[in-house]
PDB file of C-alpha atoms and ligand atoms in Angstrom:
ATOM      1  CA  UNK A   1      11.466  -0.137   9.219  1.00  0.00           C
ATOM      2  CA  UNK A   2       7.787  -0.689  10.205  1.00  0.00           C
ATOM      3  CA  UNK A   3       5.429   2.040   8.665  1.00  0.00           C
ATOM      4  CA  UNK A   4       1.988   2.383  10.023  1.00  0.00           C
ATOM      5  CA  UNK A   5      -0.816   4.439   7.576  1.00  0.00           C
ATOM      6  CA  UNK A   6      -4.356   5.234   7.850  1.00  0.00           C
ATOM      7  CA  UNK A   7      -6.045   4.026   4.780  1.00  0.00           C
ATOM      8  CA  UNK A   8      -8.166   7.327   3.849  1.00  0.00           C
ATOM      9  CA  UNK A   9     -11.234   5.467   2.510  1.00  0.00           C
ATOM     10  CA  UNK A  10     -14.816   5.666   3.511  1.00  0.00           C
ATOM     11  CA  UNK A  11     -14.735   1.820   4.385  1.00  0.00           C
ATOM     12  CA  UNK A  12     -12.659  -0.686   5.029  1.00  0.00           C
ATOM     13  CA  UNK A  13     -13.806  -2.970   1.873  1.00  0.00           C
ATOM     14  CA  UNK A  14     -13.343   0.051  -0.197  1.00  0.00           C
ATOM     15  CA  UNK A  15     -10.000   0.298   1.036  1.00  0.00           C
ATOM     16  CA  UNK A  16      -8.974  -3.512   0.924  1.00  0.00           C
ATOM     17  CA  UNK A  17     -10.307  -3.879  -2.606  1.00  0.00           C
ATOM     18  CA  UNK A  18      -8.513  -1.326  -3.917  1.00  0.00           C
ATOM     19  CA  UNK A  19      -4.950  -2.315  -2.023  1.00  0.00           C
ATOM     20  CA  UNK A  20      -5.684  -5.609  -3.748  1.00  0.00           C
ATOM     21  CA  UNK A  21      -6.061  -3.656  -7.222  1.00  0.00           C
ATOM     22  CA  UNK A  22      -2.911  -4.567  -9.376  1.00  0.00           C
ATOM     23  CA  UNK A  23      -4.000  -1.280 -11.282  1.00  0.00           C
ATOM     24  CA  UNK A  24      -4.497   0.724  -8.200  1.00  0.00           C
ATOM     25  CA  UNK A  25      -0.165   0.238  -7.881  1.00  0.00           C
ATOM     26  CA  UNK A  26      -0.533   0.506  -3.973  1.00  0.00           C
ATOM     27  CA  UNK A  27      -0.180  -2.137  -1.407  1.00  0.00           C
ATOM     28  CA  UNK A  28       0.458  -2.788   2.176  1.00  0.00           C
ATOM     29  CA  UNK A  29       1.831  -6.053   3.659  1.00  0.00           C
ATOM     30  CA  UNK A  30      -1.492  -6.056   6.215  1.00  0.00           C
ATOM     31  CA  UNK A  31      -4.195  -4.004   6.793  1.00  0.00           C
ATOM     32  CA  UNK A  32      -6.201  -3.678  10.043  1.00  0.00           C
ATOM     33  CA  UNK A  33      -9.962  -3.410  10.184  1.00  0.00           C
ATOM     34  CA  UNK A  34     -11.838  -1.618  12.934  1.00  0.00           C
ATOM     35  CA  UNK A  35     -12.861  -4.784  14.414  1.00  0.00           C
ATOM     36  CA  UNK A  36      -9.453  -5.801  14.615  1.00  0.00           C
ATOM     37  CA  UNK A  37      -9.762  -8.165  11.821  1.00  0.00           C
ATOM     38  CA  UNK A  38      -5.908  -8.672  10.422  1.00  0.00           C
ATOM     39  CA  UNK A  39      -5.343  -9.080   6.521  1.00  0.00           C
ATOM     40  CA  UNK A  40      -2.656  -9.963   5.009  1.00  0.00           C
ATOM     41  CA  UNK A  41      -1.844  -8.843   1.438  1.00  0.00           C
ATOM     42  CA  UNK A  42       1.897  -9.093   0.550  1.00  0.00           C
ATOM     43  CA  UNK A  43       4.386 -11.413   2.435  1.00  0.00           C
ATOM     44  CA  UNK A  44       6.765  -9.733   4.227  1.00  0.00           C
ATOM     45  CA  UNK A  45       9.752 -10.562   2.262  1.00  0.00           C
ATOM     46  CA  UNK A  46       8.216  -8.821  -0.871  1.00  0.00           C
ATOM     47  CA  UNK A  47       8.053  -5.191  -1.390  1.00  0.00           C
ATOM     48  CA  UNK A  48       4.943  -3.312  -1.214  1.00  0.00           C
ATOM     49  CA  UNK A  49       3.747   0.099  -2.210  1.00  0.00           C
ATOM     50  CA  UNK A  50       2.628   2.079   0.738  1.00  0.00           C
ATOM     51  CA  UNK A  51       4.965   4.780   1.228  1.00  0.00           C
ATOM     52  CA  UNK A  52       5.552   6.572  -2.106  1.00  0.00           C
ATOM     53  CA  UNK A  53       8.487   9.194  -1.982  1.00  0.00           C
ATOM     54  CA  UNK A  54       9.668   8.925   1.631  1.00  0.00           C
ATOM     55  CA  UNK A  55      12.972   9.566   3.926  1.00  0.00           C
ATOM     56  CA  UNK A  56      14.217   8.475   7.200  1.00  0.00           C
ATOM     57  CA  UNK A  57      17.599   8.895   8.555  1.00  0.00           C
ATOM     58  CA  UNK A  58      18.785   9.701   5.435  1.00  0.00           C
ATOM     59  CA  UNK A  59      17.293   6.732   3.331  1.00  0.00           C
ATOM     60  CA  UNK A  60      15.019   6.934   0.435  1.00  0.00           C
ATOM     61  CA  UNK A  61      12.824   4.550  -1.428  1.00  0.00           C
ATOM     62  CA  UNK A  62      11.573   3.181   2.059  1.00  0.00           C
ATOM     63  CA  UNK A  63       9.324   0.689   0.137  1.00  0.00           C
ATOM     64  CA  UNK A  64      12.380  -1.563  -0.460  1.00  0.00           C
ATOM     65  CA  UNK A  65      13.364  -1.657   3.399  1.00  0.00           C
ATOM     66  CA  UNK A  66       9.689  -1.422   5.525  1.00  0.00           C
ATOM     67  CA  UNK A  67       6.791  -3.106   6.292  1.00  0.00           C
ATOM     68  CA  UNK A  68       3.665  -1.499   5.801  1.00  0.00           C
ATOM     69  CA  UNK A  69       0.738  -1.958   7.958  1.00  0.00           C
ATOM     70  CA  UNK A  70      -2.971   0.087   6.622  1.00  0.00           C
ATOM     71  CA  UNK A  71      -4.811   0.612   9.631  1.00  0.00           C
ATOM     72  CA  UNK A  72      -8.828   1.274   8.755  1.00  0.00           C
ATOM     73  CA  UNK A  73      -9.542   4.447   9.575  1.00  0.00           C
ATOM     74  CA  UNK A  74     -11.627   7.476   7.015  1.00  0.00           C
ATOM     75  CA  UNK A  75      -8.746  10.041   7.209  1.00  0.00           C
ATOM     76  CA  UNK A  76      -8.625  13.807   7.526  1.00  0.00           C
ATOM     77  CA  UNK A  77     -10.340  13.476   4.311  1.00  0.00           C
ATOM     78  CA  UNK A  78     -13.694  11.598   5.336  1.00  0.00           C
ATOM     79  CA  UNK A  79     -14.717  11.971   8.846  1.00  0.00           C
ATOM     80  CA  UNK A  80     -11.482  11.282  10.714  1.00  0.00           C
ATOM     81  CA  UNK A  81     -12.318   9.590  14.117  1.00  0.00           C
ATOM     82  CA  UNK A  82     -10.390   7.477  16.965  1.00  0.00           C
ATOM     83  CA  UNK A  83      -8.713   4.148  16.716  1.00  0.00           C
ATOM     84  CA  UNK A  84     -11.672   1.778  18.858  1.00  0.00           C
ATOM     85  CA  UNK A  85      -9.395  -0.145  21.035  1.00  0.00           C
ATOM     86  CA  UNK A  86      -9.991  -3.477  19.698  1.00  0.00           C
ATOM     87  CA  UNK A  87      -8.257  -2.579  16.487  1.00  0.00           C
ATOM     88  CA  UNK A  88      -5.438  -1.070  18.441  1.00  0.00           C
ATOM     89  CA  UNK A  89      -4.851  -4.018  20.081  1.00  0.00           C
ATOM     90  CA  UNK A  90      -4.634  -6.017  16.953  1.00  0.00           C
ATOM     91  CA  UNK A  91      -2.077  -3.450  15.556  1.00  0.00           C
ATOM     92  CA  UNK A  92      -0.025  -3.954  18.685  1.00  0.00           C
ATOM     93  CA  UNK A  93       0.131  -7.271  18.742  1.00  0.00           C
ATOM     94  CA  UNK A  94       0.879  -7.565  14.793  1.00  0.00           C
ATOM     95  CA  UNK A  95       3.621  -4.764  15.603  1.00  0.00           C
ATOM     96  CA  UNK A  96       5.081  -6.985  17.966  1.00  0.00           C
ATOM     97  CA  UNK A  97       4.843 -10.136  15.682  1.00  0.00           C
ATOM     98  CA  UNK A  98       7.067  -8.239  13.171  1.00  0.00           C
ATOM     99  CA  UNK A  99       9.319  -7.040  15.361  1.00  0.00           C
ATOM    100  CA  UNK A 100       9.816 -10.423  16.916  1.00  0.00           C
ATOM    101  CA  UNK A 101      10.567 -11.570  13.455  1.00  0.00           C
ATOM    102  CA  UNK A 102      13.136  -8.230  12.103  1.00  0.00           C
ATOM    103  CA  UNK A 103      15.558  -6.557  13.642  1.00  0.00           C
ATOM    104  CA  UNK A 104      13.772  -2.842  13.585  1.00  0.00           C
ATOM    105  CA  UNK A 105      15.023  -0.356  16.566  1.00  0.00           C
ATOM    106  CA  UNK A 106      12.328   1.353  17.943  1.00  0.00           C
ATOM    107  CA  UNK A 107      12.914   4.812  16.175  1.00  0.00           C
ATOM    108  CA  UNK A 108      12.453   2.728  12.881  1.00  0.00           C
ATOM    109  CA  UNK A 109       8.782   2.319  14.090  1.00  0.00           C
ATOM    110  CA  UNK A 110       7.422   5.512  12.273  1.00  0.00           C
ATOM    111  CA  UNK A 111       4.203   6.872  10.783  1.00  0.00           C
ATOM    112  CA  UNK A 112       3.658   7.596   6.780  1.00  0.00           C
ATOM    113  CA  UNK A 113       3.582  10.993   7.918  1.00  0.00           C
ATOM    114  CA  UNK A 114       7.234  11.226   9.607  1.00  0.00           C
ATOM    115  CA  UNK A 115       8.615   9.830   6.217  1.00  0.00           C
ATOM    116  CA  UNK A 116       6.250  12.072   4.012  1.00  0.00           C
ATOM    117  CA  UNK A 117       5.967  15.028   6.114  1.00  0.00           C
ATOM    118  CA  UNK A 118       4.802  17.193   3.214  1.00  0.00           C
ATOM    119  CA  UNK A 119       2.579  14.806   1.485  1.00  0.00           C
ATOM    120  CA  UNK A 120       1.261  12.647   4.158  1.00  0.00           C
ATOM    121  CA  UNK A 121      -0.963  13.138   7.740  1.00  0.00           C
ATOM    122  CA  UNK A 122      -1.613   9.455   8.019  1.00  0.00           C
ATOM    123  CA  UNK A 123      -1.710   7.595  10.751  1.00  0.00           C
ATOM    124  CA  UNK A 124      -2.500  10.783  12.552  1.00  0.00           C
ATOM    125  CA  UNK A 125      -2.832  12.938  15.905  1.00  0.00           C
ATOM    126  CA  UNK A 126      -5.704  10.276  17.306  1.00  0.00           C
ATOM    127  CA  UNK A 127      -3.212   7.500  16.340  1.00  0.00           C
ATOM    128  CA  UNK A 128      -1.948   6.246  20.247  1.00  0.00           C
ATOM    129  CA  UNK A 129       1.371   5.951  19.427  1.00  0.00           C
ATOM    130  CA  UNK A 130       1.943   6.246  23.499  1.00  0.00           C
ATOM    131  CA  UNK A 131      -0.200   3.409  24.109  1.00  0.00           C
ATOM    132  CA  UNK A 132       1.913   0.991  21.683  1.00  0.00           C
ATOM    133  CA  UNK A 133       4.906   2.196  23.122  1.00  0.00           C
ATOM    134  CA  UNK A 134       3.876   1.191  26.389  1.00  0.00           C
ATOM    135  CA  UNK A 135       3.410  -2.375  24.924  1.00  0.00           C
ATOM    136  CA  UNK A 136       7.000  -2.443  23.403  1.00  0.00           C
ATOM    137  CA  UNK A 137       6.283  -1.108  19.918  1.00  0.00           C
ATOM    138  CA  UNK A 138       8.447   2.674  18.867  1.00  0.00           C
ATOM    139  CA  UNK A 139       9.667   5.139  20.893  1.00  0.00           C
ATOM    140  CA  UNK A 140       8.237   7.486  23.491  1.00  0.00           C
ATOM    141  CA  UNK A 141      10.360   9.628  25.831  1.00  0.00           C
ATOM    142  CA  UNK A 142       9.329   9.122  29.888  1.00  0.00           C
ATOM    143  CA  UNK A 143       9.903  12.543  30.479  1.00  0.00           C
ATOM    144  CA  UNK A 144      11.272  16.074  28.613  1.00  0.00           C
ATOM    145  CA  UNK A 145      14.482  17.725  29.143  1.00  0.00           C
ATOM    146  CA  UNK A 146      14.351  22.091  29.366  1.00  0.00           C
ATOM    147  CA  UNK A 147      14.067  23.111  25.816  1.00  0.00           C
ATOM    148  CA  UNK A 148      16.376  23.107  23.980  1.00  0.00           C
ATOM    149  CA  UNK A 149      17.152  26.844  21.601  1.00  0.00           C
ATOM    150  CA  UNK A 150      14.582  27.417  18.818  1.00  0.00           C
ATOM    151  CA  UNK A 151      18.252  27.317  16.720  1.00  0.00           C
ATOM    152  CA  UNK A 152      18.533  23.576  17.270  1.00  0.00           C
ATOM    153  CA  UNK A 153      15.117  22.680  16.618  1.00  0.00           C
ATOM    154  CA  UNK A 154      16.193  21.436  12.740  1.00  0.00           C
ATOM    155  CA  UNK A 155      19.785  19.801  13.713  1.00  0.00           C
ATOM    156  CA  UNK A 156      17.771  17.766  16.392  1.00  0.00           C
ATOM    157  CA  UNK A 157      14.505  16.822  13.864  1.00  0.00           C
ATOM    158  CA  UNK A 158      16.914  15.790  11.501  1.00  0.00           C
ATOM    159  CA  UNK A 159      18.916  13.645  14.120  1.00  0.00           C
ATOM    160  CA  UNK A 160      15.486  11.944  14.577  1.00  0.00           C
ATOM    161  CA  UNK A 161      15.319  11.193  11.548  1.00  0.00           C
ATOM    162  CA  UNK A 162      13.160  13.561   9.724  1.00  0.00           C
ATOM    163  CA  UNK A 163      14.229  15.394   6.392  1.00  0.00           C
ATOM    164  CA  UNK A 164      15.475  18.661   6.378  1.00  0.00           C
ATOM    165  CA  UNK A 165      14.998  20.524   3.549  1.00  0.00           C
ATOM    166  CA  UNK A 166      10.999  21.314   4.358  1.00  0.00           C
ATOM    167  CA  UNK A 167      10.134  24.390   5.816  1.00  0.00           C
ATOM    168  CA  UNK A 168      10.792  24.115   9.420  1.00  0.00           C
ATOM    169  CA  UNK A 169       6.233  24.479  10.072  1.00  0.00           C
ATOM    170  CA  UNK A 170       5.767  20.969   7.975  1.00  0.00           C
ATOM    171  CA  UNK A 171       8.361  18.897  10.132  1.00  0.00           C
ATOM    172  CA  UNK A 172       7.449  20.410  13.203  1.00  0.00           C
ATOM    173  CA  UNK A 173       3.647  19.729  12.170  1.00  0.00           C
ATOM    174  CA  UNK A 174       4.994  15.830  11.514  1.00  0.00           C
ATOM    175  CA  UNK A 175       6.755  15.364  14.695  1.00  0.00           C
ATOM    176  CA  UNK A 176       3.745  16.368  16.713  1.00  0.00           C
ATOM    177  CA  UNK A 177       1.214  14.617  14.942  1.00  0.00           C
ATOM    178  CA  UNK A 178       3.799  11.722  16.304  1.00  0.00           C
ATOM    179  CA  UNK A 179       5.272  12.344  19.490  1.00  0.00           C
ATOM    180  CA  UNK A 180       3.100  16.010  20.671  1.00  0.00           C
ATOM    181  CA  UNK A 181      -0.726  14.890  19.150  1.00  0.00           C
ATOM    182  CA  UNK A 182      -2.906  17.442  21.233  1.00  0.00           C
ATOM    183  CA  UNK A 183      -1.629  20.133  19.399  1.00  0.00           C
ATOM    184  CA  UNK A 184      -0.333  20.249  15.584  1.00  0.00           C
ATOM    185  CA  UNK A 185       0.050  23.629  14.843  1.00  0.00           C
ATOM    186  CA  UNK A 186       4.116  23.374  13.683  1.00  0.00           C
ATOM    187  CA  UNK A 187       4.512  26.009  16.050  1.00  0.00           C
ATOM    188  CA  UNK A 188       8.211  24.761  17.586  1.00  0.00           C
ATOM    189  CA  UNK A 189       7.460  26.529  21.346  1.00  0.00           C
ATOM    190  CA  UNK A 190       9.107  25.513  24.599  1.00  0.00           C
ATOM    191  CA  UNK A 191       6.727  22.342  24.551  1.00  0.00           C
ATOM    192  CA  UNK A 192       7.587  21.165  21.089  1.00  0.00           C
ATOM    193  CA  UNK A 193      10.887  22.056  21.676  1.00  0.00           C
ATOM    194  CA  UNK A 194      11.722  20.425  25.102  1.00  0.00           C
ATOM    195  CA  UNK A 195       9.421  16.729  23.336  1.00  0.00           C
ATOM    196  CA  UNK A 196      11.802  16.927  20.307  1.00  0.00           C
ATOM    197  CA  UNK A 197      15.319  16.811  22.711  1.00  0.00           C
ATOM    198  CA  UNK A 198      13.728  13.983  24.690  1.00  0.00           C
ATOM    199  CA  UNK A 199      13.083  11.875  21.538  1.00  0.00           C
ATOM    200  CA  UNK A 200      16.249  12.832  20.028  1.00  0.00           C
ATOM    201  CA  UNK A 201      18.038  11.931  23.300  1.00  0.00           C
ATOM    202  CA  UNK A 202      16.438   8.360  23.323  1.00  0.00           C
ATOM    203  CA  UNK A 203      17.292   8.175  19.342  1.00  0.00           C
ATOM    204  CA  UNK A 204      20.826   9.435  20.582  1.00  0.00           C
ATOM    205  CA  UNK A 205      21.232   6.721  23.540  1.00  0.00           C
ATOM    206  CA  UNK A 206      20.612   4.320  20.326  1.00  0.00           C
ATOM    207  CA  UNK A 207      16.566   3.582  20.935  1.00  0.00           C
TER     208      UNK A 207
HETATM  209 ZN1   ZN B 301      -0.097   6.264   4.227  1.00  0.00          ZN
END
């Protein structure tokens, strides 16, 4: 799996000092500056901690099977603000480095927020996960089936690859900060609805 985060910190050298803090006990194998300045911190082939209690399609303890990538940014919690394009460009083209390098399937290309979706908002609804798609890196559908029942909204999350046993508001809230970003009110309407059957489709057709 490839994980992508938002670090949360005020700065980016508060934020790479204290991923390098063996008492801090979190890590990421790279983190991104706003510049687009790439560090890395933990080879690839050695686990690091950036994603805490965490599920996807049914695994746990994503840590052992991921690469984490911190991307600079203040969070929801200091003054949250959009990705400048020169440091999206660097995470593409490290996303694409990795993925040259493991055999991940675009629906293993995930945010800490799909695999947390009740701890976690990171990297967020300014995060352009459409853009890196467009470049190669996850999954985005081209276009949105009718929508499906309000009935199947949970069977087809889960088919995704979320968790299921969150109220249905916090996974609906996850998926949009993903794959619906203008709006993130876990409100599952014939929007939300009809996005989550076209990602679940392409997970379906093996994406
Ligand atoms: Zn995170």
């Amino acid at each position: 799996m490839l994980i992508l985060h938002y670090t949360g910190m005020r700065t980016g050298a508060e934020a790479i000092a204290r991923l390098r803090d063996p008492m801090a006990k979190v890590s990421s194998h790279y983190v991104v500056e706003e510049d687009g300045r790439i560090h890395r911190l933990v080879p690839e082939d050695r686990r690091a901690a950036h994603a805490g209690v965490s599920h996807w399609r049914g695994q746990t303890a994503l840590n052992g099977r991921s690469v984490g990538i911190e991307i600079v940014n203040p969070g929801h919690e200091w003054g949250y603000r959009n990705f400048p394009a020169l440091q999206m460009a660097a995470v593409c083209d490290l996303c694409l480095d990795i993925l040259a390098r493991h055999p991940i399937p675009p629906r293993n290309v995930v945010g800490h927020s799909d695999v947390a979706p009740d701890r976690k908002q990171d990297p967020g609804e300014l995060f352009d996960w459409e853009g890196l798609a467009a470049n190669g890196v996850g999954l985005w559908p081209k276009s949105d089936p009718p929508a499906p029942p309000a009935e199947a909204v949970l069977g087809l999350l889960g088919s995704i690859g979320y968790r299921t046993d969150l109220p249905l508001p916090v996974l609906v809230t996850a998926f949009q900060r993903h794959w619906l970003p203008r709006r993130t009110d876990g409100i599952a309407d014939g929007e939300t609805r009809a996005r989550i059957a076209a990602v679940a489709a392409l997970c379906a057709a093996g994406a």
